[in-house]
Amino acid sequence: MDTMRNLREITDLKDKKVLMRADFDVPVSEKGEIEESFRIKKQKETLDYLIDKGAKVVMVAHISAVPSFAELMPQLHMLLGHEVNFIKSLSDIQTYLSAYAGPALVDNIRQNEGEEKNDPEFALSLSKGFDYYVNNAFAVSHRDHASISGVPKILFGYAGFLVEEEVAQLGKVISAPAEGKVIIMGGAKASTKVPVIKHLISEAEAVLLGGVVANDVLKEKGQDMGSSVVDEDVHLLLMNLDLNNSKLHIPEDFIVYDNKILDIGDHTMKKYIDIIASAKLIVWNGPMGLFENPAFAKGTNEIAQAIIASSAFKVAGGGDTISALDKIGLLEKFNFVSTGGGAMLAFLAGDTLPGLAALD
Ligand code: ADP
Ligand code: MG
């Protein structure tokens, strides 16, 4: 991934047809309003650059909250600062390119069966007519999908500025010296988080656990978990992780409701806050408790405040972590916020991301 081709290497983009894999996978309210536009705004730099250099840009992206981008186009115009034309179907791309009228977005790429299957025929038809491919969707780069790893087998693929920035910042997290490096892991989906702990703990000063991830460790250590949420296969999941490693910090007291651990307790919070205060680099993924309910958001909010108060370089990622931070107005205070949830974790776990490998 050190040899990822970068967009700036293309010397002449004038009238070149560029297929850009963008990331517009945002939450949408029932009224059809984009609830969180962080990811969309992060696409702007690369899009602006391509337009500025005179390229003909067609974007492809997926969305999970609604079936189609159709209703979201006016909001996309606003957020991107460009009129973006809508291409309803893949079969209309060629016609569009021959009468190019500004940047365009093809509708939800996952409407096509070949996308998630990474069907080579599908990748070929998607590539048709383009000179270059640009991956600016870091958050999907851990997926072996046609628009991520299939197309760059056919077209010359380049990393967009967002992908470049993610790799540089998260690379820094991995390579930073252990002294002062604090990793905070919470939330659910422990199967995606434990590999990060395993990969980074030897090169970290402390790993602070909360959420269901902490529940899993407590269970494995033999604690009675009552009706708390715990993963099924904890034993398998935690295999090869030394639970007695002095760097690994697990909660010692809790907020319990209805026989469920739903947040870390005050003593644990104070201990974590002390460790955070002397950190030099902090990476945070996953809330400390069931933060959606204000009664169980204290741990998450206080940890967030402590991170902001520290002089450490601050990195955060994960959909729920971002929305928790956004809720209390602290998102902008981080030095770097990753657009990737799963992709960030896979990267930090040392995995090869198919979408990035394809740009080598
Ligand atoms: P992220 O999206 O930041 O990576 P996850 O998706 O892994 O985070 O986890 C976030 C979810 O974990 C939230 O919905 C939160 O309510 C839940 N959660 C955290 N702690 C607990 C807990 N103790 N019990 C049940 N759910 C929890
Ligand atoms: Mg989540």
Coordinates of C-alpha atoms and ligand atoms in Angstrom, one line a residue:
M1 CA 0.0 0.0 0.0
D2 CA 3.0 2.2 0.2
T3 CA 3.1 2.2 -3.6
M4 CA -0.5 3.2 -4.1
R5 CA -0.8 5.3 -7.2
N6 CA -1.9 8.9 -6.5
L7 CA -4.1 11.1 -8.5
R8 CA -1.5 13.8 -8.8
E9 CA 0.6 11.5 -10.9
I10 CA -1.8 11.8 -13.8
T11 CA -0.2 14.7 -15.7
D12 CA -3.0 15.5 -18.1
L13 CA -6.6 15.1 -17.1
K14 CA -8.1 17.5 -19.7
D15 CA -11.2 15.7 -21.2
K16 CA -10.1 12.4 -19.7
K17 CA -13.0 10.2 -18.7
V18 CA -12.7 9.4 -15.0
L19 CA -14.7 6.8 -13.1
M20 CA -14.7 7.9 -9.5
R21 CA -15.8 5.5 -6.8
A22 CA -17.2 7.9 -4.2
D23 CA -18.7 7.3 -0.8
F24 CA -22.1 8.8 -0.1
D25 CA -23.4 6.1 2.3
V26 CA -25.0 8.4 4.8
P27 CA -28.0 8.0 7.2
V28 CA -31.3 9.4 5.8
S29 CA -34.3 10.4 8.0
E30 CA -37.8 9.2 7.3
K31 CA -38.5 12.6 5.7
G32 CA -35.7 11.9 3.2
E33 CA -33.1 14.3 4.8
I34 CA -29.5 13.4 5.0
E35 CA -28.8 13.3 8.7
E36 CA -25.0 13.3 8.7
S37 CA -23.1 14.7 5.8
F38 CA -19.5 14.2 7.0
R39 CA -18.7 11.6 4.4
I40 CA -20.2 13.6 1.5
K41 CA -18.2 16.7 2.4
K42 CA -15.1 14.5 2.5
Q43 CA -15.6 13.7 -1.3
K44 CA -15.4 17.4 -2.3
E45 CA -11.6 17.8 -2.5
T46 CA -11.1 15.0 -5.0
L47 CA -14.2 16.0 -7.1
D48 CA -13.1 19.6 -7.1
Y49 CA -9.6 18.7 -8.3
L50 CA -10.9 16.5 -11.1
I51 CA -13.3 19.1 -12.3
D52 CA -10.7 21.8 -12.0
K53 CA -8.3 19.8 -14.2
G54 CA -11.0 19.4 -16.9
A55 CA -11.7 15.7 -16.4
K56 CA -15.1 14.3 -17.3
V57 CA -16.2 12.7 -14.0
V58 CA -18.8 10.0 -13.5
M59 CA -19.2 8.8 -9.9
V60 CA -20.5 5.5 -8.7
A61 CA -21.4 4.9 -5.0
H62 CA -23.8 2.9 -2.9
I63 CA -26.3 3.8 -0.3
S64 CA -27.9 1.5 2.4
A65 CA -30.4 3.8 4.0
V66 CA -32.6 4.2 0.9
P67 CA -32.8 2.2 -2.3
S68 CA -31.9 5.1 -4.7
F69 CA -30.0 8.4 -4.8
A70 CA -32.8 10.0 -6.9
E71 CA -34.4 11.9 -4.1
L72 CA -31.1 12.9 -2.5
M73 CA -29.7 14.7 -5.6
P74 CA -30.7 18.2 -4.6
Q75 CA -29.0 17.7 -1.2
L76 CA -25.9 16.3 -2.9
H77 CA -25.7 19.4 -5.1
M78 CA -25.8 21.6 -2.0
L79 CA -23.2 19.6 0.0
L80 CA -20.8 19.2 -2.9
G81 CA -21.2 22.7 -4.3
H82 CA -21.6 21.3 -7.8
E83 CA -24.6 20.5 -10.0
V84 CA -24.4 16.7 -10.2
N85 CA -26.4 15.0 -13.0
F86 CA -28.1 11.8 -12.2
I87 CA -27.5 8.7 -14.3
K88 CA -30.3 6.3 -13.6
S89 CA -28.9 3.1 -15.0
L90 CA -25.5 1.7 -15.9
S91 CA -26.5 1.3 -19.5
D92 CA -26.9 5.1 -19.8
I93 CA -23.3 5.9 -19.0
Q94 CA -22.0 5.6 -22.5
T95 CA -24.6 8.0 -23.8
Y96 CA -23.9 10.4 -21.0
L97 CA -20.2 10.4 -21.7
S98 CA -20.7 11.1 -25.4
A99 CA -22.7 14.2 -24.6
Y100 CA -20.9 15.0 -21.3
A101 CA -22.7 17.8 -19.4
G102 CA -20.8 18.1 -16.1
P103 CA -20.1 15.6 -13.2
A104 CA -22.7 12.9 -12.7
L105 CA -23.6 10.2 -10.3
V106 CA -24.8 6.7 -11.3
D107 CA -27.6 5.4 -9.1
N108 CA -26.9 3.1 -6.2
I109 CA -24.3 0.7 -7.6
R110 CA -25.5 -2.1 -5.3
Q111 CA -28.8 -2.3 -7.3
N112 CA -26.7 -4.3 -9.7
E113 CA -26.1 -8.0 -8.8
G114 CA -22.6 -8.0 -10.1
E115 CA -21.3 -5.4 -7.7
E116 CA -21.1 -7.3 -4.5
K117 CA -20.3 -10.5 -6.3
N118 CA -17.4 -8.7 -8.0
D119 CA -18.5 -10.3 -11.3
P120 CA -15.7 -9.7 -13.8
E121 CA -18.2 -9.1 -16.7
F122 CA -19.9 -6.5 -14.6
A123 CA -16.6 -4.8 -13.8
L124 CA -15.8 -4.8 -17.5
S125 CA -19.0 -3.1 -18.5
L126 CA -18.6 -0.6 -15.7
S127 CA -15.1 0.3 -16.9
K128 CA -16.1 0.7 -20.6
G129 CA -15.3 4.1 -22.1
F130 CA -13.2 5.4 -19.2
D131 CA -9.5 6.4 -19.2
Y132 CA -8.9 6.2 -15.4
Y133 CA -10.4 4.9 -12.2
V134 CA -10.2 6.8 -8.9
N135 CA -11.0 5.2 -5.5
N136 CA -12.2 7.8 -3.0
A137 CA -14.3 5.4 -1.0
F138 CA -12.0 4.3 1.9
A139 CA -14.9 3.0 3.9
V140 CA -15.7 0.4 1.3
S141 CA -12.1 -0.5 0.5
H142 CA -12.1 -3.6 2.7
R143 CA -14.8 -5.1 0.4
D144 CA -14.0 -7.2 -2.7
H145 CA -16.6 -5.5 -4.8
A146 CA -16.6 -4.8 -8.5
S147 CA -16.4 -1.0 -8.2
I148 CA -13.7 -1.3 -5.5
S149 CA -11.3 -4.1 -6.6
G150 CA -12.7 -5.3 -9.9
V151 CA -12.5 -2.1 -12.0
P152 CA -8.9 -1.3 -11.2
K153 CA -7.9 -4.7 -12.6
I154 CA -9.1 -3.3 -15.9
L155 CA -8.5 0.5 -15.7
F156 CA -5.5 2.3 -14.3
G157 CA -6.5 2.9 -10.7
Y158 CA -5.5 5.8 -8.5
A159 CA -6.1 6.7 -4.9
G160 CA -8.3 9.8 -4.4
F161 CA -7.2 12.4 -1.8
L162 CA -9.5 10.9 0.9
V163 CA -8.0 7.4 0.5
E164 CA -4.5 8.9 0.6
E165 CA -5.3 10.8 3.8
E166 CA -6.9 7.8 5.5
V167 CA -3.9 5.6 4.7
A168 CA -1.4 8.3 5.9
Q169 CA -3.2 9.1 9.2
L170 CA -4.1 5.5 10.1
G171 CA -0.6 4.4 9.1
K172 CA 0.7 6.9 11.6
V173 CA -1.5 5.3 14.3
I174 CA 0.1 1.9 13.6
S175 CA 3.7 3.1 13.4
A176 CA 3.7 5.6 16.2
P177 CA 5.9 4.6 19.2
A178 CA 4.2 2.6 21.9
E179 CA 4.9 5.3 24.5
G180 CA 1.8 7.4 25.0
K181 CA -0.2 5.4 22.5
V182 CA -3.7 4.8 23.9
I183 CA -6.3 2.7 22.1
I184 CA -9.9 3.0 23.3
M185 CA -12.2 0.3 22.0
G186 CA -15.9 0.0 22.8
G187 CA -19.2 -0.6 21.1
A188 CA -20.5 -3.8 19.8
K189 CA -19.3 -5.9 16.8
A190 CA -16.4 -7.2 18.8
S191 CA -15.3 -9.5 16.0
T192 CA -14.1 -6.5 14.1
K193 CA -12.4 -4.9 17.1
V194 CA -10.5 -7.7 18.8
P195 CA -8.2 -8.1 15.8
V196 CA -7.1 -4.5 16.2
I197 CA -6.3 -5.0 19.9
K198 CA -4.3 -8.1 19.1
H199 CA -2.4 -6.3 16.4
L200 CA -1.7 -3.1 18.3
I201 CA -1.4 -4.0 21.9
S202 CA 2.4 -4.8 21.9
E203 CA 3.0 -1.4 20.3
A204 CA 0.7 0.6 22.6
E205 CA 0.9 1.9 26.1
A206 CA -2.7 1.2 27.1
V207 CA -5.9 -0.4 25.6
L208 CA -9.0 0.8 27.4
L209 CA -12.1 -1.3 26.9
G210 CA -15.8 -0.5 27.1
G211 CA -19.1 -1.5 25.6
V212 CA -19.9 -5.1 24.5
V213 CA -16.2 -5.6 23.8
A214 CA -15.5 -5.2 27.5
N215 CA -18.5 -7.5 28.3
D216 CA -16.9 -10.2 26.2
V217 CA -13.6 -10.0 28.1
L218 CA -15.4 -10.0 31.5
K219 CA -17.3 -13.0 30.5
E220 CA -14.2 -14.9 29.4
K221 CA -12.6 -14.0 32.7
G222 CA -15.5 -15.7 34.4
Q223 CA -17.6 -12.8 35.6
D224 CA -21.4 -13.3 35.9
M225 CA -22.8 -11.1 33.1
G226 CA -26.4 -11.3 34.0
S227 CA -28.5 -10.3 31.0
S228 CA -25.8 -8.1 29.5
V229 CA -25.1 -8.2 25.8
V230 CA -22.2 -10.6 25.1
D231 CA -21.1 -12.2 21.9
E232 CA -21.7 -15.9 21.4
D233 CA -18.3 -17.1 20.5
V234 CA -16.2 -15.1 23.0
H235 CA -13.8 -17.9 23.7
L236 CA -12.9 -18.3 20.1
L237 CA -12.9 -14.5 19.5
L238 CA -10.5 -13.8 22.4
M239 CA -8.1 -16.7 21.7
N240 CA -4.5 -15.5 21.5
L241 CA -5.2 -12.3 23.4
D242 CA -3.5 -12.3 26.8
L243 CA -6.3 -11.1 29.1
N244 CA -3.9 -10.6 31.9
N245 CA -1.7 -8.2 29.9
S246 CA -1.2 -5.2 32.2
K247 CA -1.7 -2.9 29.3
L248 CA -5.3 -4.2 28.8
H249 CA -7.7 -2.2 31.0
I250 CA -11.2 -3.5 31.5
P251 CA -14.0 -1.8 33.5
E252 CA -14.1 -2.5 37.2
D253 CA -17.5 -0.9 38.0
F254 CA -20.6 -0.4 35.9
I255 CA -24.0 1.2 35.4
V256 CA -26.4 -1.7 35.5
Y257 CA -30.1 -1.5 34.6
D258 CA -32.5 -4.4 34.3
N259 CA -29.6 -6.8 35.1
K260 CA -27.6 -5.5 32.1
I261 CA -24.3 -3.7 32.1
L262 CA -25.0 -0.5 30.0
D263 CA -22.2 1.8 30.8
I264 CA -18.9 2.0 32.6
G265 CA -18.9 3.2 36.2
D266 CA -17.4 6.3 37.8
H267 CA -14.3 4.6 39.2
T268 CA -13.4 3.1 35.8
M269 CA -14.1 6.4 34.1
K270 CA -11.7 8.2 36.5
K271 CA -9.0 5.6 35.8
Y272 CA -9.5 5.9 32.0
I273 CA -9.4 9.7 32.2
D274 CA -6.1 9.6 34.1
I275 CA -4.5 7.4 31.4
I276 CA -6.0 9.7 28.6
A277 CA -4.6 12.8 30.3
S278 CA -1.0 11.7 29.7
A279 CA -1.5 10.2 26.2
K280 CA 0.4 11.4 23.2
L281 CA -1.8 9.6 20.6
I282 CA -5.3 8.4 21.1
V283 CA -7.4 6.3 18.7
W284 CA -11.0 5.8 19.6
N285 CA -13.6 3.4 18.2
G286 CA -16.8 2.4 19.8
P287 CA -18.9 4.0 22.5
M288 CA -18.4 3.0 26.2
G289 CA -22.1 2.2 26.7
L290 CA -25.6 2.3 25.3
F291 CA -25.1 6.0 24.6
E292 CA -28.3 6.4 22.5
N293 CA -30.1 6.5 25.9
P294 CA -28.9 9.6 27.9
A295 CA -29.0 7.5 31.1
F296 CA -26.1 5.4 29.7
A297 CA -24.2 8.1 27.8
K298 CA -22.1 9.5 30.6
G299 CA -19.1 7.2 30.2
T300 CA -19.0 7.9 26.4
N301 CA -19.4 11.7 26.9
E302 CA -16.9 12.0 29.7
I303 CA -14.3 9.9 27.8
A304 CA -14.9 12.2 24.8
Q305 CA -14.4 15.3 26.9
A306 CA -11.2 13.9 28.5
I307 CA -9.8 13.1 25.0
I308 CA -10.5 16.7 23.9
A309 CA -8.9 18.1 27.0
S310 CA -5.7 16.1 26.4
S311 CA -2.9 17.4 24.2
A312 CA -2.6 14.0 22.4
F313 CA -3.1 13.6 18.6
K314 CA -6.7 12.5 18.4
V315 CA -8.1 10.0 16.0
A316 CA -11.7 8.6 15.9
G317 CA -13.7 6.4 13.7
G318 CA -16.9 4.2 13.5
G319 CA -20.4 5.2 12.6
D320 CA -21.8 5.3 16.2
T321 CA -18.6 6.9 17.6
I322 CA -19.0 9.7 15.1
S323 CA -22.7 10.2 15.8
A324 CA -22.0 10.2 19.6
L325 CA -19.3 12.9 19.1
D326 CA -21.4 14.8 16.7
K327 CA -24.3 14.9 19.2
I328 CA -22.2 16.6 21.8
G329 CA -20.4 18.9 19.3
L330 CA -16.9 17.4 19.7
L331 CA -16.4 15.8 16.3
E332 CA -14.5 18.8 14.9
K333 CA -12.1 18.8 17.8
F334 CA -10.4 15.6 16.7
N335 CA -7.2 15.8 14.6
F336 CA -8.5 13.1 12.3
V337 CA -11.9 11.4 11.9
S338 CA -11.9 8.3 9.7
T339 CA -14.8 7.8 7.3
G340 CA -14.3 4.1 7.7
G341 CA -15.8 1.9 10.4
G342 CA -15.1 -1.6 9.3
A343 CA -12.4 -0.4 6.8
M344 CA -10.6 1.5 9.5
L345 CA -10.6 -1.5 11.9
A346 CA -9.4 -3.8 9.1
F347 CA -6.6 -1.4 8.3
L348 CA -5.6 -1.1 12.0
A349 CA -5.7 -4.9 12.4
G350 CA -3.0 -5.1 9.7
D351 CA -5.3 -6.7 7.0
T352 CA -4.7 -6.1 3.3
L353 CA -7.6 -4.1 2.0
P354 CA -8.6 -5.4 -1.5
G355 CA -9.5 -1.9 -2.7
L356 CA -6.1 -0.4 -1.7
A357 CA -4.1 -3.4 -2.9
A358 CA -5.7 -2.9 -6.3
L359 CA -4.1 0.5 -6.5
D360 CA -0.6 -0.8 -6.1
Ligands
ADP1 P1 -19.0 2.1 15.9 O1 -20.2 2.2 15.0 O2 -18.6 3.4 16.5 O3 -17.9 1.2 15.4 P2 -20.4 -0.2 17.1 O4 -21.3 -0.3 16.0 O5 -19.4 -1.3 17.3 O6 -19.6 1.2 17.2 O7 -21.2 -0.2 18.5 C1 -22.1 0.8 18.8 C2 -23.3 0.2 19.5 O8 -22.9 -0.5 20.7 C3 -24.2 1.3 20.0 O9 -25.5 1.1 19.4 C4 -24.3 1.1 21.5 O10 -25.5 1.3 22.1 C5 -23.9 -0.3 21.7 N1 -23.4 -0.6 23.0 C6 -22.3 -0.1 23.6 N2 -22.2 -0.5 24.9 C7 -23.2 -1.4 25.1 C8 -23.6 -2.2 26.2 N3 -22.9 -2.2 27.3 N4 -24.7 -3.0 26.0 C9 -25.4 -3.0 24.8 N5 -25.0 -2.2 23.8 C10 -24.0 -1.4 23.9
MG2 MG -21.9 1.0 14.4

